[in-house]
């Protein structure tokens, strides 16, 4: 080109993608990609007649960190004056095999409850409290809160392993990268609605 410069408009032009093979390395809430790159791109400049090949040689590295699970929304005070509180232990994961436990404490003893989840966050008035998960929703199996065997107090608690729900693969929407919202619902016979709602949690499923 002898020291001269030419400009070629590449709008609308493209090349055939070339598959590359890499390795995904999950670790807790982190995902690392390591991908060796050795690929060539032919080019030509119709204005000057110059042509050649550009070769990319090296390693592509990328890291992704799954957002930390968080609680949100407002729990309903139950008929015994207690406010259920959600707790989170572990991390949501599609493949780790370790538990991710969503718990609810300060629950009425010996009452049944369940976890329900969906994929949108809301805060709508519902049964005297707030429905914090948008429709459509999916329910877990029913649990009993346990606690004191007689009388009425707030010694009950629920614990749901969400990674176990993921592992059975009954919901095709529970995949890596999915944002999930979950809330605990339970019975409260002395409440006008006969129900109670804890606050909610939002989390992203890691690989």
PDB file of C-alpha atoms in Angstrom:
ATOM      1  CA  UNK A   1       0.000   0.000   0.000  1.00  0.00           C
ATOM      2  CA  UNK A   2       3.121   2.188   0.024  1.00  0.00           C
ATOM      3  CA  UNK A   3       2.110   4.396   2.925  1.00  0.00           C
ATOM      4  CA  UNK A   4      -1.384   5.117   1.689  1.00  0.00           C
ATOM      5  CA  UNK A   5      -4.578   4.306   3.595  1.00  0.00           C
ATOM      6  CA  UNK A   6      -7.825   2.912   2.215  1.00  0.00           C
ATOM      7  CA  UNK A   7     -11.217   2.551   3.875  1.00  0.00           C
ATOM      8  CA  UNK A   8     -13.684  -0.212   3.085  1.00  0.00           C
ATOM      9  CA  UNK A   9     -17.297  -0.151   4.274  1.00  0.00           C
ATOM     10  CA  UNK A  10     -17.987  -3.577   5.822  1.00  0.00           C
ATOM     11  CA  UNK A  11     -21.660  -2.909   6.515  1.00  0.00           C
ATOM     12  CA  UNK A  12     -23.708  -5.995   5.725  1.00  0.00           C
ATOM     13  CA  UNK A  13     -20.678  -8.218   5.249  1.00  0.00           C
ATOM     14  CA  UNK A  14     -20.057 -11.261   7.400  1.00  0.00           C
ATOM     15  CA  UNK A  15     -18.069 -14.444   7.699  1.00  0.00           C
ATOM     16  CA  UNK A  16     -18.988 -17.978   8.630  1.00  0.00           C
ATOM     17  CA  UNK A  17     -18.676 -18.510  12.424  1.00  0.00           C
ATOM     18  CA  UNK A  18     -16.068 -21.017  13.481  1.00  0.00           C
ATOM     19  CA  UNK A  19     -16.796 -23.210  16.487  1.00  0.00           C
ATOM     20  CA  UNK A  20     -14.326 -22.967  19.350  1.00  0.00           C
ATOM     21  CA  UNK A  21     -13.984 -25.361  22.267  1.00  0.00           C
ATOM     22  CA  UNK A  22     -13.473 -24.139  25.815  1.00  0.00           C
ATOM     23  CA  UNK A  23     -13.879 -25.179  29.423  1.00  0.00           C
ATOM     24  CA  UNK A  24     -16.467 -23.903  31.933  1.00  0.00           C
ATOM     25  CA  UNK A  25     -15.211 -24.034  35.505  1.00  0.00           C
ATOM     26  CA  UNK A  26     -17.973 -23.563  38.129  1.00  0.00           C
ATOM     27  CA  UNK A  27     -16.961 -22.663  41.674  1.00  0.00           C
ATOM     28  CA  UNK A  28     -19.675 -21.620  44.102  1.00  0.00           C
ATOM     29  CA  UNK A  29     -21.401 -18.561  42.636  1.00  0.00           C
ATOM     30  CA  UNK A  30     -18.657 -18.062  40.046  1.00  0.00           C
ATOM     31  CA  UNK A  31     -18.296 -19.412  36.530  1.00  0.00           C
ATOM     32  CA  UNK A  32     -15.040 -19.118  34.605  1.00  0.00           C
ATOM     33  CA  UNK A  33     -14.590 -19.694  30.866  1.00  0.00           C
ATOM     34  CA  UNK A  34     -11.187 -20.664  29.479  1.00  0.00           C
ATOM     35  CA  UNK A  35     -11.140 -21.032  25.690  1.00  0.00           C
ATOM     36  CA  UNK A  36      -8.018 -21.395  23.540  1.00  0.00           C
ATOM     37  CA  UNK A  37      -8.376 -19.436  20.294  1.00  0.00           C
ATOM     38  CA  UNK A  38      -6.611 -20.305  17.052  1.00  0.00           C
ATOM     39  CA  UNK A  39      -8.652 -19.101  14.117  1.00  0.00           C
ATOM     40  CA  UNK A  40      -8.058 -17.244  10.866  1.00  0.00           C
ATOM     41  CA  UNK A  41     -10.117 -14.656   9.013  1.00  0.00           C
ATOM     42  CA  UNK A  42      -9.489 -14.015   5.317  1.00  0.00           C
ATOM     43  CA  UNK A  43      -9.921 -10.440   4.168  1.00  0.00           C
ATOM     44  CA  UNK A  44      -9.786  -8.488   0.963  1.00  0.00           C
ATOM     45  CA  UNK A  45      -9.921  -4.820   0.000  1.00  0.00           C
ATOM     46  CA  UNK A  46     -11.666  -4.438  -3.367  1.00  0.00           C
ATOM     47  CA  UNK A  47     -10.450  -0.847  -3.706  1.00  0.00           C
ATOM     48  CA  UNK A  48      -6.769  -1.726  -3.645  1.00  0.00           C
ATOM     49  CA  UNK A  49      -6.864  -5.414  -4.512  1.00  0.00           C
ATOM     50  CA  UNK A  50      -4.998  -6.233  -1.295  1.00  0.00           C
ATOM     51  CA  UNK A  51      -5.941  -9.478   0.442  1.00  0.00           C
ATOM     52  CA  UNK A  52      -4.630 -11.682   3.188  1.00  0.00           C
ATOM     53  CA  UNK A  53      -5.453 -13.536   6.397  1.00  0.00           C
ATOM     54  CA  UNK A  54      -5.659 -12.375   9.991  1.00  0.00           C
ATOM     55  CA  UNK A  55      -4.915 -15.085  12.551  1.00  0.00           C
ATOM     56  CA  UNK A  56      -6.014 -14.837  16.186  1.00  0.00           C
ATOM     57  CA  UNK A  57      -3.945 -16.972  18.539  1.00  0.00           C
ATOM     58  CA  UNK A  58      -4.303 -16.932  22.325  1.00  0.00           C
ATOM     59  CA  UNK A  59      -6.696 -17.718  25.174  1.00  0.00           C
ATOM     60  CA  UNK A  60     -10.073 -16.141  25.825  1.00  0.00           C
ATOM     61  CA  UNK A  61     -10.889 -15.843  29.520  1.00  0.00           C
ATOM     62  CA  UNK A  62     -14.165 -14.670  31.022  1.00  0.00           C
ATOM     63  CA  UNK A  63     -15.691 -14.707  34.506  1.00  0.00           C
ATOM     64  CA  UNK A  64     -19.311 -14.471  35.593  1.00  0.00           C
ATOM     65  CA  UNK A  65     -20.478 -14.084  39.183  1.00  0.00           C
ATOM     66  CA  UNK A  66     -23.999 -15.122  40.076  1.00  0.00           C
ATOM     67  CA  UNK A  67     -25.812 -12.329  41.973  1.00  0.00           C
ATOM     68  CA  UNK A  68     -26.082 -12.860  45.720  1.00  0.00           C
ATOM     69  CA  UNK A  69     -29.466 -14.110  46.918  1.00  0.00           C
ATOM     70  CA  UNK A  70     -31.471 -11.466  48.769  1.00  0.00           C
ATOM     71  CA  UNK A  71     -34.676 -11.218  50.782  1.00  0.00           C
ATOM     72  CA  UNK A  72     -37.308  -8.610  49.993  1.00  0.00           C
ATOM     73  CA  UNK A  73     -40.932  -7.675  50.632  1.00  0.00           C
ATOM     74  CA  UNK A  74     -42.815  -7.472  53.953  1.00  0.00           C
ATOM     75  CA  UNK A  75     -43.944 -10.434  56.043  1.00  0.00           C
ATOM     76  CA  UNK A  76     -47.417 -10.540  57.582  1.00  0.00           C
ATOM     77  CA  UNK A  77     -47.626 -10.420  61.378  1.00  0.00           C
ATOM     78  CA  UNK A  78     -49.363 -13.618  62.477  1.00  0.00           C
ATOM     79  CA  UNK A  79     -52.233 -13.959  64.945  1.00  0.00           C
ATOM     80  CA  UNK A  80     -49.769 -14.544  67.798  1.00  0.00           C
ATOM     81  CA  UNK A  81     -47.992 -11.233  67.121  1.00  0.00           C
ATOM     82  CA  UNK A  82     -44.903 -12.751  65.480  1.00  0.00           C
ATOM     83  CA  UNK A  83     -43.339 -11.731  62.163  1.00  0.00           C
ATOM     84  CA  UNK A  84     -42.011 -14.701  60.146  1.00  0.00           C
ATOM     85  CA  UNK A  85     -38.468 -14.193  58.856  1.00  0.00           C
ATOM     86  CA  UNK A  86     -36.902 -15.806  55.802  1.00  0.00           C
ATOM     87  CA  UNK A  87     -33.351 -17.139  55.969  1.00  0.00           C
ATOM     88  CA  UNK A  88     -31.036 -18.301  53.162  1.00  0.00           C
ATOM     89  CA  UNK A  89     -28.212 -20.846  53.465  1.00  0.00           C
ATOM     90  CA  UNK A  90     -26.077 -21.989  50.539  1.00  0.00           C
ATOM     91  CA  UNK A  91     -26.423 -21.018  46.887  1.00  0.00           C
ATOM     92  CA  UNK A  92     -28.905 -21.974  44.182  1.00  0.00           C
ATOM     93  CA  UNK A  93     -27.133 -24.242  41.692  1.00  0.00           C
ATOM     94  CA  UNK A  94     -28.161 -26.513  38.839  1.00  0.00           C
ATOM     95  CA  UNK A  95     -25.379 -29.042  39.389  1.00  0.00           C
ATOM     96  CA  UNK A  96     -23.498 -28.539  42.679  1.00  0.00           C
ATOM     97  CA  UNK A  97     -25.389 -31.192  44.649  1.00  0.00           C
ATOM     98  CA  UNK A  98     -25.124 -29.033  47.781  1.00  0.00           C
ATOM     99  CA  UNK A  99     -28.270 -27.732  49.503  1.00  0.00           C
ATOM    100  CA  UNK A 100     -29.704 -24.245  49.120  1.00  0.00           C
ATOM    101  CA  UNK A 101     -32.079 -23.938  52.059  1.00  0.00           C
ATOM    102  CA  UNK A 102     -34.814 -21.329  52.223  1.00  0.00           C
ATOM    103  CA  UNK A 103     -36.060 -21.271  55.807  1.00  0.00           C
ATOM    104  CA  UNK A 104     -38.785 -19.410  57.669  1.00  0.00           C
ATOM    105  CA  UNK A 105     -38.698 -18.925  61.430  1.00  0.00           C
ATOM    106  CA  UNK A 106     -41.095 -17.288  63.922  1.00  0.00           C
ATOM    107  CA  UNK A 107     -43.831 -19.468  62.449  1.00  0.00           C
ATOM    108  CA  UNK A 108     -46.859 -20.740  64.350  1.00  0.00           C
ATOM    109  CA  UNK A 109     -46.158 -24.157  65.827  1.00  0.00           C
ATOM    110  CA  UNK A 110     -47.706 -27.300  64.359  1.00  0.00           C
ATOM    111  CA  UNK A 111     -49.143 -25.511  61.312  1.00  0.00           C
ATOM    112  CA  UNK A 112     -48.703 -26.601  57.693  1.00  0.00           C
ATOM    113  CA  UNK A 113     -47.000 -24.482  55.080  1.00  0.00           C
ATOM    114  CA  UNK A 114     -45.303 -24.539  51.712  1.00  0.00           C
ATOM    115  CA  UNK A 115     -42.883 -22.648  49.506  1.00  0.00           C
ATOM    116  CA  UNK A 116     -44.120 -21.250  46.236  1.00  0.00           C
ATOM    117  CA  UNK A 117     -41.956 -19.704  43.552  1.00  0.00           C
ATOM    118  CA  UNK A 118     -42.129 -17.877  40.258  1.00  0.00           C
ATOM    119  CA  UNK A 119     -39.979 -15.640  38.120  1.00  0.00           C
ATOM    120  CA  UNK A 120     -41.243 -12.102  38.766  1.00  0.00           C
ATOM    121  CA  UNK A 121     -41.094  -9.893  41.851  1.00  0.00           C
ATOM    122  CA  UNK A 122     -44.283  -8.234  43.110  1.00  0.00           C
ATOM    123  CA  UNK A 123     -45.726  -6.763  46.326  1.00  0.00           C
ATOM    124  CA  UNK A 124     -49.503  -7.034  45.970  1.00  0.00           C
ATOM    125  CA  UNK A 125     -51.998  -7.019  48.874  1.00  0.00           C
ATOM    126  CA  UNK A 126     -53.049 -10.637  49.460  1.00  0.00           C
ATOM    127  CA  UNK A 127     -54.795 -12.434  52.341  1.00  0.00           C
ATOM    128  CA  UNK A 128     -54.029  -9.592  54.739  1.00  0.00           C
ATOM    129  CA  UNK A 129     -50.352  -9.479  53.788  1.00  0.00           C
ATOM    130  CA  UNK A 130     -48.368  -9.197  50.583  1.00  0.00           C
ATOM    131  CA  UNK A 131     -48.003 -11.619  47.698  1.00  0.00           C
ATOM    132  CA  UNK A 132     -44.396 -11.087  46.739  1.00  0.00           C
ATOM    133  CA  UNK A 133     -44.119 -13.477  43.772  1.00  0.00           C
ATOM    134  CA  UNK A 134     -45.890 -12.855  40.482  1.00  0.00           C
ATOM    135  CA  UNK A 135     -47.963 -15.425  38.626  1.00  0.00           C
ATOM    136  CA  UNK A 136     -47.566 -18.071  37.377  1.00  0.00           C
ATOM    137  CA  UNK A 137     -46.217 -19.826  40.459  1.00  0.00           C
ATOM    138  CA  UNK A 138     -45.251 -23.372  41.423  1.00  0.00           C
ATOM    139  CA  UNK A 139     -45.834 -24.899  44.867  1.00  0.00           C
ATOM    140  CA  UNK A 140     -43.570 -27.202  46.854  1.00  0.00           C
ATOM    141  CA  UNK A 141     -44.768 -30.141  48.918  1.00  0.00           C
ATOM    142  CA  UNK A 142     -46.460 -29.261  52.218  1.00  0.00           C
ATOM    143  CA  UNK A 143     -44.404 -29.230  55.424  1.00  0.00           C
ATOM    144  CA  UNK A 144     -45.382 -29.034  59.071  1.00  0.00           C
ATOM    145  CA  UNK A 145     -43.708 -26.279  61.093  1.00  0.00           C
ATOM    146  CA  UNK A 146     -43.193 -28.458  64.175  1.00  0.00           C
ATOM    147  CA  UNK A 147     -42.240 -26.562  67.331  1.00  0.00           C
ATOM    148  CA  UNK A 148     -44.077 -26.829  70.637  1.00  0.00           C
ATOM    149  CA  UNK A 149     -46.351 -29.891  70.643  1.00  0.00           C
ATOM    150  CA  UNK A 150     -49.106 -28.107  72.618  1.00  0.00           C
ATOM    151  CA  UNK A 151     -50.375 -24.559  72.926  1.00  0.00           C
ATOM    152  CA  UNK A 152     -49.872 -21.760  70.425  1.00  0.00           C
ATOM    153  CA  UNK A 153     -46.553 -19.974  70.024  1.00  0.00           C
ATOM    154  CA  UNK A 154     -44.044 -19.010  67.344  1.00  0.00           C
ATOM    155  CA  UNK A 155     -41.604 -21.903  67.783  1.00  0.00           C
ATOM    156  CA  UNK A 156     -42.409 -23.359  64.351  1.00  0.00           C
ATOM    157  CA  UNK A 157     -40.082 -23.234  61.359  1.00  0.00           C
ATOM    158  CA  UNK A 158     -39.945 -24.386  57.750  1.00  0.00           C
ATOM    159  CA  UNK A 159     -36.918 -25.377  55.674  1.00  0.00           C
ATOM    160  CA  UNK A 160     -37.056 -26.009  51.927  1.00  0.00           C
ATOM    161  CA  UNK A 161     -34.030 -27.199  49.924  1.00  0.00           C
ATOM    162  CA  UNK A 162     -34.489 -25.435  46.605  1.00  0.00           C
ATOM    163  CA  UNK A 163     -31.573 -27.254  44.973  1.00  0.00           C
ATOM    164  CA  UNK A 164     -33.481 -30.481  45.560  1.00  0.00           C
ATOM    165  CA  UNK A 165     -36.401 -28.998  43.610  1.00  0.00           C
ATOM    166  CA  UNK A 166     -33.997 -28.110  40.799  1.00  0.00           C
ATOM    167  CA  UNK A 167     -32.366 -31.560  40.771  1.00  0.00           C
ATOM    168  CA  UNK A 168     -35.567 -33.499  40.036  1.00  0.00           C
ATOM    169  CA  UNK A 169     -35.918 -31.581  36.712  1.00  0.00           C
ATOM    170  CA  UNK A 170     -39.711 -31.402  36.849  1.00  0.00           C
ATOM    171  CA  UNK A 171     -39.684 -27.675  35.981  1.00  0.00           C
ATOM    172  CA  UNK A 172     -37.837 -26.961  32.699  1.00  0.00           C
ATOM    173  CA  UNK A 173     -37.638 -23.270  33.642  1.00  0.00           C
ATOM    174  CA  UNK A 174     -35.229 -23.969  36.530  1.00  0.00           C
ATOM    175  CA  UNK A 175     -32.025 -23.651  34.509  1.00  0.00           C
ATOM    176  CA  UNK A 176     -28.691 -21.825  35.000  1.00  0.00           C
ATOM    177  CA  UNK A 177     -29.172 -18.074  34.768  1.00  0.00           C
ATOM    178  CA  UNK A 178     -32.863 -18.141  35.721  1.00  0.00           C
ATOM    179  CA  UNK A 179     -33.937 -15.464  38.220  1.00  0.00           C
ATOM    180  CA  UNK A 180     -36.291 -16.974  40.796  1.00  0.00           C
ATOM    181  CA  UNK A 181     -38.532 -15.407  43.461  1.00  0.00           C
ATOM    182  CA  UNK A 182     -39.852 -17.519  46.349  1.00  0.00           C
ATOM    183  CA  UNK A 183     -42.120 -16.990  49.367  1.00  0.00           C
ATOM    184  CA  UNK A 184     -43.344 -19.142  52.285  1.00  0.00           C
ATOM    185  CA  UNK A 185     -47.101 -19.436  52.857  1.00  0.00           C
ATOM    186  CA  UNK A 186     -48.578 -21.107  55.943  1.00  0.00           C
ATOM    187  CA  UNK A 187     -51.741 -21.738  57.891  1.00  0.00           C
ATOM    188  CA  UNK A 188     -52.870 -19.363  60.668  1.00  0.00           C
ATOM    189  CA  UNK A 189     -56.302 -20.534  61.883  1.00  0.00           C
ATOM    190  CA  UNK A 190     -56.900 -17.467  64.094  1.00  0.00           C
ATOM    191  CA  UNK A 191     -56.256 -14.978  61.288  1.00  0.00           C
ATOM    192  CA  UNK A 192     -59.276 -13.674  59.337  1.00  0.00           C
ATOM    193  CA  UNK A 193     -57.766 -15.197  56.179  1.00  0.00           C
ATOM    194  CA  UNK A 194     -56.636 -18.338  58.108  1.00  0.00           C
ATOM    195  CA  UNK A 195     -53.252 -17.894  56.390  1.00  0.00           C
ATOM    196  CA  UNK A 196     -49.883 -16.203  56.850  1.00  0.00           C
ATOM    197  CA  UNK A 197     -47.154 -15.012  54.483  1.00  0.00           C
ATOM    198  CA  UNK A 198     -43.452 -14.636  55.230  1.00  0.00           C
ATOM    199  CA  UNK A 199     -41.277 -12.228  53.277  1.00  0.00           C
ATOM    200  CA  UNK A 200     -39.641 -13.453  50.056  1.00  0.00           C
ATOM    201  CA  UNK A 201     -36.283 -14.212  48.448  1.00  0.00           C
ATOM    202  CA  UNK A 202     -34.830 -13.498  45.013  1.00  0.00           C
ATOM    203  CA  UNK A 203     -31.917 -15.458  43.603  1.00  0.00           C
ATOM    204  CA  UNK A 204     -30.257 -16.566  40.377  1.00  0.00           C
ATOM    205  CA  UNK A 205     -29.523 -20.220  39.611  1.00  0.00           C
ATOM    206  CA  UNK A 206     -25.826 -20.816  39.067  1.00  0.00           C
ATOM    207  CA  UNK A 207     -24.548 -23.651  36.813  1.00  0.00           C
TER     208      UNK A 207
END
